[in-house]
């Protein structure tokens, strides 16, 4: 008789955002007259920039002509997009990344989950706590996380690196030695960042112990402070120990379009084995590329018009972040984030748990956030709010919360 992957049964309940969706749906059905403002999931609300829409329309027209039709794309992505990425995201910052080190995907979440495929199950994984759930859950699905310890709210075989108010929500080196280290800066969910000097220390640490860093830079477009690095490859030696993931979802509003990329440097090796070539094999076997139309849209992000228009959108969302941060602070709440990232990390009041405060906000203010406990044990007692709503809804939500 066939058997299933028993690791799926170990997962504690539903995916965090699916649980939130069901709770909100149930409340809305019971109270159809209420206007709910969603500041929970990190989904954008502004339309695609005109330069991107024009590029998609032109590319769709090309697909309707035999002379310009495109079939299967290269597994790594079309050259025109990878060239734009190299020039716009790396060369412009003095970083040497080659086209053959860029792997285009249909959104960073997929590669976040799939990168573990090229690593041994014997590797010990370290994650920030709180953490973006996909890093943890994807390792749990293959058995690398161990068993779920329900009473402790954690996995038995993961190394949790506490990110607390005391350390500025940035992790310290773990006492137990890891093989794989997941880092995300600017951070989701806390909005925290690290300086270039501190990130260099992580690179030096990884090289010293022979670990690989899986670095999520999905929110680099929101960085405003000069000492915060936009890519881990600004650090010396990072190409020998780090894989970087990027996304078009938040910097260009591609949450419904789906596009991202992963950088796997040629210098990154396990002995004589090239991780760049392992990942290429992975993509050739398990991925069939991103459509020509979407990749042309991605290339338009790097055009002068595309850059200006998407930067306006980033500024729009960061103004929302300012409204949330300043409004809640003035109302006496303890908040962090919202400076280099579109997330505000809110301390729950009056000793409420994360889910208690989630329910309280939903039922009394009709505002949706994300319970911090869903991001890990040290997320308990916090709520994440996003700046991706409209300005009007953001302002209204904060006024509602201030009246509680």
mmCIF file of C-alpha atoms in Angstrom:
data_model
loop_
_atom_site.group_PDB
_atom_site.id
_atom_site.type_symbol
_atom_site.label_atom_id
_atom_site.label_comp_id
_atom_site.label_asym_id
_atom_site.label_seq_id
_atom_site.Cartn_x
_atom_site.Cartn_y
_atom_site.Cartn_z
ATOM 1 C CA UNK A 1 0.000 0.000 0.000
ATOM 2 C CA UNK A 2 1.257 3.501 -0.795
ATOM 3 C CA UNK A 3 2.550 5.745 1.956
ATOM 4 C CA UNK A 4 2.563 9.500 2.372
ATOM 5 C CA UNK A 5 5.246 11.889 3.559
ATOM 6 C CA UNK A 6 4.754 11.637 7.320
ATOM 7 C CA UNK A 7 6.440 15.010 7.832
ATOM 8 C CA UNK A 8 3.325 16.794 6.561
ATOM 9 C CA UNK A 9 1.397 15.366 9.504
ATOM 10 C CA UNK A 10 3.944 16.877 11.904
ATOM 11 C CA UNK A 11 3.117 20.443 10.883
ATOM 12 C CA UNK A 12 1.196 22.208 13.673
ATOM 13 C CA UNK A 13 -2.174 23.125 12.172
ATOM 14 C CA UNK A 14 -2.572 25.207 9.029
ATOM 15 C CA UNK A 15 -0.210 27.644 7.385
ATOM 16 C CA UNK A 16 -0.280 30.908 9.379
ATOM 17 C CA UNK A 17 -1.872 33.092 6.732
ATOM 18 C CA UNK A 18 -4.442 30.455 5.836
ATOM 19 C CA UNK A 19 -5.568 30.406 9.474
ATOM 20 C CA UNK A 20 -5.827 34.199 9.500
ATOM 21 C CA UNK A 21 -7.850 34.084 6.280
ATOM 22 C CA UNK A 22 -10.352 31.651 7.745
ATOM 23 C CA UNK A 23 -10.753 33.711 10.931
ATOM 24 C CA UNK A 24 -11.335 36.907 8.979
ATOM 25 C CA UNK A 25 -13.774 35.212 6.613
ATOM 26 C CA UNK A 26 -15.805 33.798 9.500
ATOM 27 C CA UNK A 27 -15.984 37.201 11.205
ATOM 28 C CA UNK A 28 -16.970 38.961 7.970
ATOM 29 C CA UNK A 29 -19.747 36.442 7.293
ATOM 30 C CA UNK A 30 -21.072 36.952 10.812
ATOM 31 C CA UNK A 31 -20.810 40.752 10.542
ATOM 32 C CA UNK A 32 -21.326 41.682 6.875
ATOM 33 C CA UNK A 33 -21.956 45.320 7.784
ATOM 34 C CA UNK A 34 -18.416 45.788 9.170
ATOM 35 C CA UNK A 35 -15.639 47.226 7.014
ATOM 36 C CA UNK A 36 -12.501 45.239 7.745
ATOM 37 C CA UNK A 37 -9.123 46.838 7.100
ATOM 38 C CA UNK A 38 -6.394 44.292 6.374
ATOM 39 C CA UNK A 39 -2.893 45.149 7.549
ATOM 40 C CA UNK A 40 -1.888 41.532 8.031
ATOM 41 C CA UNK A 41 -0.627 39.747 4.936
ATOM 42 C CA UNK A 42 2.114 41.516 3.010
ATOM 43 C CA UNK A 43 0.160 41.937 -0.213
ATOM 44 C CA UNK A 44 0.517 45.175 -2.155
ATOM 45 C CA UNK A 45 -2.453 47.341 -3.154
ATOM 46 C CA UNK A 46 -1.075 49.861 -5.642
ATOM 47 C CA UNK A 47 -1.438 49.019 -9.372
ATOM 48 C CA UNK A 48 1.529 48.083 -11.501
ATOM 49 C CA UNK A 49 3.639 50.994 -12.694
ATOM 50 C CA UNK A 50 2.796 52.280 -16.215
ATOM 51 C CA UNK A 51 6.213 51.330 -17.609
ATOM 52 C CA UNK A 52 5.660 47.736 -16.469
ATOM 53 C CA UNK A 53 2.151 47.540 -17.920
ATOM 54 C CA UNK A 54 3.392 48.897 -21.252
ATOM 55 C CA UNK A 55 6.193 46.312 -21.352
ATOM 56 C CA UNK A 56 3.708 43.501 -20.685
ATOM 57 C CA UNK A 57 1.365 44.729 -23.387
ATOM 58 C CA UNK A 58 4.192 44.962 -25.926
ATOM 59 C CA UNK A 59 5.484 41.514 -24.971
ATOM 60 C CA UNK A 60 1.996 40.028 -25.308
ATOM 61 C CA UNK A 61 1.809 41.526 -28.783
ATOM 62 C CA UNK A 62 5.132 39.902 -29.679
ATOM 63 C CA UNK A 63 3.747 36.533 -28.589
ATOM 64 C CA UNK A 64 0.990 36.962 -31.176
ATOM 65 C CA UNK A 65 3.416 37.157 -34.080
ATOM 66 C CA UNK A 66 5.336 34.214 -35.500
ATOM 67 C CA UNK A 67 8.487 36.293 -35.952
ATOM 68 C CA UNK A 68 8.644 37.338 -32.293
ATOM 69 C CA UNK A 69 6.976 34.391 -30.563
ATOM 70 C CA UNK A 70 8.859 32.819 -27.638
ATOM 71 C CA UNK A 71 8.449 29.267 -26.344
ATOM 72 C CA UNK A 72 10.226 27.709 -23.389
ATOM 73 C CA UNK A 73 12.581 30.186 -21.701
ATOM 74 C CA UNK A 74 16.081 29.361 -20.546
ATOM 75 C CA UNK A 75 16.063 27.591 -17.191
ATOM 76 C CA UNK A 76 18.172 30.400 -15.737
ATOM 77 C CA UNK A 77 15.952 33.110 -17.263
ATOM 78 C CA UNK A 78 16.148 35.168 -20.454
ATOM 79 C CA UNK A 79 19.469 36.928 -20.945
ATOM 80 C CA UNK A 80 17.860 40.377 -21.232
ATOM 81 C CA UNK A 81 16.438 40.133 -17.708
ATOM 82 C CA UNK A 82 19.567 38.685 -16.137
ATOM 83 C CA UNK A 83 21.644 41.419 -17.760
ATOM 84 C CA UNK A 84 19.314 44.054 -16.302
ATOM 85 C CA UNK A 85 19.546 42.449 -12.847
ATOM 86 C CA UNK A 86 23.346 42.294 -12.942
ATOM 87 C CA UNK A 87 23.615 45.940 -14.012
ATOM 88 C CA UNK A 88 20.859 47.389 -11.842
ATOM 89 C CA UNK A 89 21.118 45.439 -8.603
ATOM 90 C CA UNK A 90 24.808 44.555 -8.408
ATOM 91 C CA UNK A 91 27.169 46.353 -10.766
ATOM 92 C CA UNK A 92 25.577 49.688 -9.775
ATOM 93 C CA UNK A 93 26.624 48.921 -6.184
ATOM 94 C CA UNK A 94 30.145 47.863 -7.112
ATOM 95 C CA UNK A 95 29.369 44.159 -6.733
ATOM 96 C CA UNK A 96 30.666 41.615 -9.253
ATOM 97 C CA UNK A 97 27.884 39.128 -10.041
ATOM 98 C CA UNK A 98 27.832 37.236 -13.341
ATOM 99 C CA UNK A 99 24.811 36.443 -15.486
ATOM 100 C CA UNK A 100 25.389 32.720 -14.964
ATOM 101 C CA UNK A 101 24.999 33.252 -11.215
ATOM 102 C CA UNK A 102 21.427 34.596 -11.620
ATOM 103 C CA UNK A 103 18.471 32.176 -11.628
ATOM 104 C CA UNK A 104 15.096 33.722 -12.414
ATOM 105 C CA UNK A 105 12.058 32.222 -10.669
ATOM 106 C CA UNK A 106 8.319 32.762 -10.278
ATOM 107 C CA UNK A 107 8.629 34.352 -6.860
ATOM 108 C CA UNK A 108 11.112 34.099 -4.009
ATOM 109 C CA UNK A 109 8.850 31.906 -1.859
ATOM 110 C CA UNK A 110 9.363 28.918 -4.164
ATOM 111 C CA UNK A 111 13.143 29.103 -4.039
ATOM 112 C CA UNK A 112 13.007 29.761 -0.287
ATOM 113 C CA UNK A 113 11.353 26.374 0.049
ATOM 114 C CA UNK A 114 13.253 24.526 -2.671
ATOM 115 C CA UNK A 115 16.846 25.552 -1.901
ATOM 116 C CA UNK A 116 16.981 22.885 0.774
ATOM 117 C CA UNK A 117 16.773 20.251 -1.967
ATOM 118 C CA UNK A 118 20.472 20.622 -2.777
ATOM 119 C CA UNK A 119 21.585 20.210 0.838
ATOM 120 C CA UNK A 120 21.956 17.051 2.899
ATOM 121 C CA UNK A 121 19.245 16.202 5.417
ATOM 122 C CA UNK A 122 22.056 15.844 7.953
ATOM 123 C CA UNK A 123 22.684 19.600 7.922
ATOM 124 C CA UNK A 124 21.809 21.530 11.053
ATOM 125 C CA UNK A 125 19.652 24.590 10.335
ATOM 126 C CA UNK A 126 19.673 27.894 12.218
ATOM 127 C CA UNK A 127 16.821 30.386 11.871
ATOM 128 C CA UNK A 128 16.022 33.730 13.399
ATOM 129 C CA UNK A 129 13.204 33.670 15.935
ATOM 130 C CA UNK A 130 10.755 35.150 14.968
ATOM 131 C CA UNK A 131 11.141 34.028 11.364
ATOM 132 C CA UNK A 132 9.340 33.938 8.007
ATOM 133 C CA UNK A 133 7.455 30.595 8.296
ATOM 134 C CA UNK A 134 8.532 29.163 4.935
ATOM 135 C CA UNK A 135 12.149 28.709 6.065
ATOM 136 C CA UNK A 136 10.997 26.537 8.944
ATOM 137 C CA UNK A 137 8.113 24.695 7.296
ATOM 138 C CA UNK A 138 10.059 23.741 4.154
ATOM 139 C CA UNK A 139 12.778 22.151 6.275
ATOM 140 C CA UNK A 140 10.112 20.421 8.351
ATOM 141 C CA UNK A 141 8.569 18.857 5.243
ATOM 142 C CA UNK A 142 11.784 17.014 4.409
ATOM 143 C CA UNK A 143 12.473 16.012 8.017
ATOM 144 C CA UNK A 144 15.355 18.380 8.661
ATOM 145 C CA UNK A 145 13.508 20.251 11.436
ATOM 146 C CA UNK A 146 12.903 17.159 13.579
ATOM 147 C CA UNK A 147 9.690 16.807 15.581
ATOM 148 C CA UNK A 148 7.207 19.486 16.590
ATOM 149 C CA UNK A 149 7.285 20.116 20.342
ATOM 150 C CA UNK A 150 3.815 21.517 20.897
ATOM 151 C CA UNK A 151 4.301 22.512 24.538
ATOM 152 C CA UNK A 152 7.394 24.527 23.616
ATOM 153 C CA UNK A 153 6.118 25.835 20.270
ATOM 154 C CA UNK A 154 9.260 24.834 18.400
ATOM 155 C CA UNK A 155 10.933 22.116 16.330
ATOM 156 C CA UNK A 156 13.310 19.733 18.048
ATOM 157 C CA UNK A 157 16.150 19.836 15.519
ATOM 158 C CA UNK A 158 16.242 23.545 14.616
ATOM 159 C CA UNK A 159 18.633 26.075 16.104
ATOM 160 C CA UNK A 160 16.556 29.098 17.098
ATOM 161 C CA UNK A 161 18.390 32.418 17.264
ATOM 162 C CA UNK A 162 16.322 34.736 19.501
ATOM 163 C CA UNK A 163 15.588 38.189 18.072
ATOM 164 C CA UNK A 164 14.315 40.329 20.923
ATOM 165 C CA UNK A 165 13.991 43.967 21.903
ATOM 166 C CA UNK A 166 17.170 43.528 23.949
ATOM 167 C CA UNK A 167 19.305 42.696 20.897
ATOM 168 C CA UNK A 168 17.500 45.022 18.491
ATOM 169 C CA UNK A 169 15.657 42.056 16.922
ATOM 170 C CA UNK A 170 18.913 40.942 15.269
ATOM 171 C CA UNK A 171 20.358 37.521 16.149
ATOM 172 C CA UNK A 172 23.574 36.680 17.928
ATOM 173 C CA UNK A 173 25.804 33.806 16.831
ATOM 174 C CA UNK A 174 24.252 30.561 18.084
ATOM 175 C CA UNK A 175 25.952 28.439 20.725
ATOM 176 C CA UNK A 176 25.332 25.289 18.698
ATOM 177 C CA UNK A 177 27.173 25.214 15.375
ATOM 178 C CA UNK A 178 24.879 25.313 12.315
ATOM 179 C CA UNK A 179 25.487 24.184 8.741
ATOM 180 C CA UNK A 180 22.767 26.313 7.130
ATOM 181 C CA UNK A 181 21.896 29.807 8.368
ATOM 182 C CA UNK A 182 18.781 31.676 7.231
ATOM 183 C CA UNK A 183 19.022 35.469 7.477
ATOM 184 C CA UNK A 184 16.508 38.059 6.251
ATOM 185 C CA UNK A 185 17.317 41.791 6.298
ATOM 186 C CA UNK A 186 15.418 44.066 6.251
ATOM 187 C CA UNK A 187 13.603 41.518 8.341
ATOM 188 C CA UNK A 188 10.211 39.981 7.910
ATOM 189 C CA UNK A 189 8.419 40.145 10.353
ATOM 190 C CA UNK A 190 10.222 42.580 12.691
ATOM 191 C CA UNK A 191 11.453 45.174 10.174
ATOM 192 C CA UNK A 192 14.900 45.076 11.797
ATOM 193 C CA UNK A 193 18.171 45.585 9.924
ATOM 194 C CA UNK A 194 21.875 45.077 10.514
ATOM 195 C CA UNK A 195 24.770 47.288 9.525
ATOM 196 C CA UNK A 196 27.273 46.261 6.886
ATOM 197 C CA UNK A 197 29.880 45.685 9.581
ATOM 198 C CA UNK A 198 27.579 43.331 11.453
ATOM 199 C CA UNK A 199 26.656 41.452 8.290
ATOM 200 C CA UNK A 200 30.366 41.107 7.533
ATOM 201 C CA UNK A 201 30.733 39.409 10.907
ATOM 202 C CA UNK A 202 28.101 36.878 9.878
ATOM 203 C CA UNK A 203 29.954 36.215 6.622
ATOM 204 C CA UNK A 204 33.240 35.776 8.505
ATOM 205 C CA UNK A 205 31.511 33.437 10.972
ATOM 206 C CA UNK A 206 29.987 31.308 8.205
ATOM 207 C CA UNK A 207 33.314 30.984 6.415
ATOM 208 C CA UNK A 208 35.073 30.060 9.643
ATOM 209 C CA UNK A 209 32.696 27.212 10.536
ATOM 210 C CA UNK A 210 31.983 26.077 6.955
ATOM 211 C CA UNK A 211 28.309 27.074 6.934
ATOM 212 C CA UNK A 212 26.187 28.454 4.097
ATOM 213 C CA UNK A 213 24.047 31.571 4.552
ATOM 214 C CA UNK A 214 20.702 31.676 2.764
ATOM 215 C CA UNK A 215 20.068 35.398 2.622
ATOM 216 C CA UNK A 216 16.634 36.840 1.901
ATOM 217 C CA UNK A 217 16.939 40.389 0.537
ATOM 218 C CA UNK A 218 13.320 40.712 -0.609
ATOM 219 C CA UNK A 219 12.920 44.126 1.052
ATOM 220 C CA UNK A 220 16.173 45.814 0.078
ATOM 221 C CA UNK A 221 14.305 48.486 -1.950
ATOM 222 C CA UNK A 222 12.907 49.845 1.326
ATOM 223 C CA UNK A 223 16.293 50.587 2.875
ATOM 224 C CA UNK A 224 16.735 54.278 3.683
ATOM 225 C CA UNK A 225 19.727 54.348 6.033
ATOM 226 C CA UNK A 226 23.208 54.481 4.462
ATOM 227 C CA UNK A 227 24.937 51.924 6.703
ATOM 228 C CA UNK A 228 22.451 49.152 5.885
ATOM 229 C CA UNK A 229 23.672 46.847 3.050
ATOM 230 C CA UNK A 230 21.394 46.186 0.078
ATOM 231 C CA UNK A 231 23.041 42.848 -0.732
ATOM 232 C CA UNK A 232 25.124 40.417 1.272
ATOM 233 C CA UNK A 233 27.679 40.486 -1.548
ATOM 234 C CA UNK A 234 28.747 43.935 -0.379
ATOM 235 C CA UNK A 235 30.606 41.921 2.283
ATOM 236 C CA UNK A 236 34.051 40.511 1.543
ATOM 237 C CA UNK A 237 34.025 36.753 1.009
ATOM 238 C CA UNK A 238 30.240 36.463 0.802
ATOM 239 C CA UNK A 239 30.362 34.818 -2.627
ATOM 240 C CA UNK A 240 32.153 31.896 -0.982
ATOM 241 C CA UNK A 241 29.414 31.246 1.592
ATOM 242 C CA UNK A 242 26.097 32.878 0.688
ATOM 243 C CA UNK A 243 23.074 32.408 -1.565
ATOM 244 C CA UNK A 244 20.863 35.486 -1.998
ATOM 245 C CA UNK A 245 17.153 35.572 -2.801
ATOM 246 C CA UNK A 246 15.377 38.582 -4.319
ATOM 247 C CA UNK A 247 11.750 39.312 -5.172
ATOM 248 C CA UNK A 248 9.852 41.686 -7.462
ATOM 249 C CA UNK A 249 6.745 41.357 -5.278
ATOM 250 C CA UNK A 250 7.343 44.238 -2.922
ATOM 251 C CA UNK A 251 9.694 46.529 -4.842
ATOM 252 C CA UNK A 252 7.541 46.490 -7.999
ATOM 253 C CA UNK A 253 4.140 45.168 -6.905
ATOM 254 C CA UNK A 254 4.491 41.733 -8.522
ATOM 255 C CA UNK A 255 2.590 39.770 -5.850
ATOM 256 C CA UNK A 256 -0.001 38.851 -8.478
ATOM 257 C CA UNK A 257 2.486 38.698 -11.364
ATOM 258 C CA UNK A 258 5.094 36.386 -9.770
ATOM 259 C CA UNK A 259 8.765 36.992 -10.430
ATOM 260 C CA UNK A 260 11.985 36.807 -8.447
ATOM 261 C CA UNK A 261 15.519 35.488 -8.676
ATOM 262 C CA UNK A 262 18.192 33.692 -6.693
ATOM 263 C CA UNK A 263 21.934 34.309 -6.835
ATOM 264 C CA UNK A 264 24.172 31.252 -6.466
ATOM 265 C CA UNK A 265 27.806 32.350 -6.901
ATOM 266 C CA UNK A 266 30.324 30.220 -8.764
ATOM 267 C CA UNK A 267 32.716 30.483 -5.804
ATOM 268 C CA UNK A 268 30.247 28.757 -3.485
ATOM 269 C CA UNK A 269 31.359 25.135 -3.192
ATOM 270 C CA UNK A 270 31.138 22.138 -0.908
ATOM 271 C CA UNK A 271 34.569 20.635 -1.386
ATOM 272 C CA UNK A 272 34.830 20.336 -5.157
ATOM 273 C CA UNK A 273 31.067 20.403 -5.726
ATOM 274 C CA UNK A 274 29.686 23.642 -7.208
ATOM 275 C CA UNK A 275 26.376 24.717 -5.671
ATOM 276 C CA UNK A 276 25.799 26.854 -8.756
ATOM 277 C CA UNK A 277 25.786 23.723 -10.900
ATOM 278 C CA UNK A 278 23.689 21.780 -8.385
ATOM 279 C CA UNK A 279 21.046 24.502 -8.472
ATOM 280 C CA UNK A 280 21.127 24.577 -12.263
ATOM 281 C CA UNK A 281 20.438 20.832 -12.260
ATOM 282 C CA UNK A 282 17.600 21.391 -9.811
ATOM 283 C CA UNK A 283 16.012 23.997 -12.065
ATOM 284 C CA UNK A 284 16.428 21.840 -15.162
ATOM 285 C CA UNK A 285 14.611 18.972 -13.430
ATOM 286 C CA UNK A 286 11.939 20.749 -11.379
ATOM 287 C CA UNK A 287 11.330 24.127 -13.025
ATOM 288 C CA UNK A 288 10.288 25.174 -16.507
ATOM 289 C CA UNK A 289 10.983 28.877 -16.321
ATOM 290 C CA UNK A 290 8.981 32.110 -16.232
ATOM 291 C CA UNK A 291 7.002 33.349 -19.225
ATOM 292 C CA UNK A 292 8.484 35.826 -21.681
ATOM 293 C CA UNK A 293 5.759 38.377 -20.928
ATOM 294 C CA UNK A 294 6.531 38.386 -17.186
ATOM 295 C CA UNK A 295 10.284 38.550 -17.694
ATOM 296 C CA UNK A 296 9.850 41.548 -20.003
ATOM 297 C CA UNK A 297 7.807 43.153 -17.234
ATOM 298 C CA UNK A 298 10.693 42.479 -14.857
ATOM 299 C CA UNK A 299 13.215 44.069 -17.201
ATOM 300 C CA UNK A 300 11.030 47.182 -17.361
ATOM 301 C CA UNK A 301 11.544 47.649 -13.618
ATOM 302 C CA UNK A 302 15.174 48.550 -14.392
ATOM 303 C CA UNK A 303 14.339 51.126 -17.079
ATOM 304 C CA UNK A 304 14.631 54.797 -16.064
ATOM 305 C CA UNK A 305 10.843 55.139 -16.121
ATOM 306 C CA UNK A 306 10.332 51.867 -14.268
ATOM 307 C CA UNK A 307 12.795 52.800 -11.553
ATOM 308 C CA UNK A 308 11.215 56.194 -10.974
ATOM 309 C CA UNK A 309 7.686 54.796 -10.878
ATOM 310 C CA UNK A 310 8.439 51.856 -8.596
ATOM 311 C CA UNK A 311 10.425 54.089 -6.246
ATOM 312 C CA UNK A 312 7.325 56.271 -5.953
ATOM 313 C CA UNK A 313 5.358 53.206 -4.887
ATOM 314 C CA UNK A 314 7.975 52.239 -2.320
ATOM 315 C CA UNK A 315 7.826 55.790 -0.948
ATOM 316 C CA UNK A 316 4.020 55.532 -0.777
ATOM 317 C CA UNK A 317 4.189 52.380 1.327
ATOM 318 C CA UNK A 318 6.938 53.765 3.537
ATOM 319 C CA UNK A 319 4.793 56.822 4.218
ATOM 320 C CA UNK A 320 2.123 54.386 5.388
ATOM 321 C CA UNK A 321 4.748 52.772 7.627
ATOM 322 C CA UNK A 322 5.532 56.176 9.124
ATOM 323 C CA UNK A 323 1.838 56.802 9.775
ATOM 324 C CA UNK A 324 1.508 53.459 11.578
ATOM 325 C CA UNK A 325 4.729 53.800 13.572
ATOM 326 C CA UNK A 326 4.168 57.398 14.667
ATOM 327 C CA UNK A 327 0.449 56.980 15.274
ATOM 328 C CA UNK A 328 0.811 53.929 17.481
ATOM 329 C CA UNK A 329 3.796 55.369 19.329
ATOM 330 C CA UNK A 330 1.810 58.514 20.105
ATOM 331 C CA UNK A 331 -0.999 56.318 21.423
ATOM 332 C CA UNK A 332 1.387 54.681 23.883
ATOM 333 C CA UNK A 333 2.116 51.425 22.057
ATOM 334 C CA UNK A 334 5.637 49.976 21.857
ATOM 335 C CA UNK A 335 6.613 49.607 18.197
ATOM 336 C CA UNK A 336 9.719 48.974 16.093
ATOM 337 C CA UNK A 337 10.460 48.581 12.388
ATOM 338 C CA UNK A 338 8.887 50.740 9.700
ATOM 339 C CA UNK A 339 12.099 52.656 8.896
ATOM 340 C CA UNK A 340 13.948 50.384 6.444
ATOM 341 C CA UNK A 341 11.072 47.954 5.960
ATOM 342 C CA UNK A 342 7.304 48.050 5.340
ATOM 343 C CA UNK A 343 6.602 46.107 8.544
ATOM 344 C CA UNK A 344 5.823 47.415 12.015
ATOM 345 C CA UNK A 345 6.427 45.094 14.960
ATOM 346 C CA UNK A 346 3.910 45.952 17.665
ATOM 347 C CA UNK A 347 4.158 44.837 21.284
ATOM 348 C CA UNK A 348 0.755 43.572 22.450
ATOM 349 C CA UNK A 349 -0.701 45.602 25.336
ATOM 350 C CA UNK A 350 -1.855 44.510 28.783
ATOM 351 C CA UNK A 351 -0.112 41.143 28.647
ATOM 352 C CA UNK A 352 -2.317 39.860 25.825
ATOM 353 C CA UNK A 353 -1.053 36.919 23.792
ATOM 354 C CA UNK A 354 -0.526 37.441 20.068
ATOM 355 C CA UNK A 355 -3.748 35.652 19.106
ATOM 356 C CA UNK A 356 -5.740 37.359 21.872
ATOM 357 C CA UNK A 357 -4.696 40.755 20.549
ATOM 358 C CA UNK A 358 -5.394 39.620 16.956
ATOM 359 C CA UNK A 359 -8.950 38.685 17.940
ATOM 360 C CA UNK A 360 -9.353 41.870 19.970
ATOM 361 C CA UNK A 361 -8.328 44.094 17.050
ATOM 362 C CA UNK A 362 -10.506 42.185 14.601
ATOM 363 C CA UNK A 363 -13.610 42.299 16.791
ATOM 364 C CA UNK A 364 -13.332 45.803 18.270
ATOM 365 C CA UNK A 365 -11.497 47.794 15.590
ATOM 366 C CA UNK A 366 -12.129 45.561 12.561
ATOM 367 C CA UNK A 367 -8.405 45.681 11.784
ATOM 368 C CA UNK A 368 -6.388 42.603 10.779
ATOM 369 C CA UNK A 369 -2.761 42.090 11.771
ATOM 370 C CA UNK A 370 -0.555 38.995 11.933
ATOM 371 C CA UNK A 371 0.014 37.301 15.305
ATOM 372 C CA UNK A 372 3.703 37.312 16.151
ATOM 373 C CA UNK A 373 3.555 33.815 17.635
ATOM 374 C CA UNK A 374 2.992 32.490 14.123
ATOM 375 C CA UNK A 375 6.564 33.488 13.330
ATOM 376 C CA UNK A 376 8.141 31.510 16.185
ATOM 377 C CA UNK A 377 8.370 31.289 19.995
ATOM 378 C CA UNK A 378 9.957 34.731 20.422
ATOM 379 C CA UNK A 379 7.203 36.286 18.343
ATOM 380 C CA UNK A 380 4.742 35.688 21.163
ATOM 381 C CA UNK A 381 3.485 38.955 22.596
ATOM 382 C CA UNK A 382 3.809 40.816 19.292
ATOM 383 C CA UNK A 383 1.692 41.608 16.237
ATOM 384 C CA UNK A 384 2.970 42.434 12.759
ATOM 385 C CA UNK A 385 1.299 45.221 10.788
ATOM 386 C CA UNK A 386 2.083 45.904 7.142
ATOM 387 C CA UNK A 387 2.244 49.195 5.269
ATOM 388 C CA UNK A 388 0.873 47.770 2.029
ATOM 389 C CA UNK A 389 -2.677 49.044 2.374
ATOM 390 C CA UNK A 390 -3.966 52.245 0.841
ATOM 391 C CA UNK A 391 -3.067 55.465 2.620
ATOM 392 C CA UNK A 392 -6.725 56.093 3.442
ATOM 393 C CA UNK A 393 -7.230 52.649 4.960
ATOM 394 C CA UNK A 394 -3.947 52.862 6.850
ATOM 395 C CA UNK A 395 -4.932 56.184 8.371
ATOM 396 C CA UNK A 396 -8.392 54.868 9.245
ATOM 397 C CA UNK A 397 -6.967 51.708 10.848
ATOM 398 C CA UNK A 398 -4.621 53.662 13.104
ATOM 399 C CA UNK A 399 -7.414 55.999 14.179
ATOM 400 C CA UNK A 400 -9.524 52.982 15.097
ATOM 401 C CA UNK A 401 -6.710 51.449 17.146
ATOM 402 C CA UNK A 402 -5.977 54.748 18.909
ATOM 403 C CA UNK A 403 -9.610 54.878 20.115
ATOM 404 C CA UNK A 404 -9.435 51.499 21.855
#
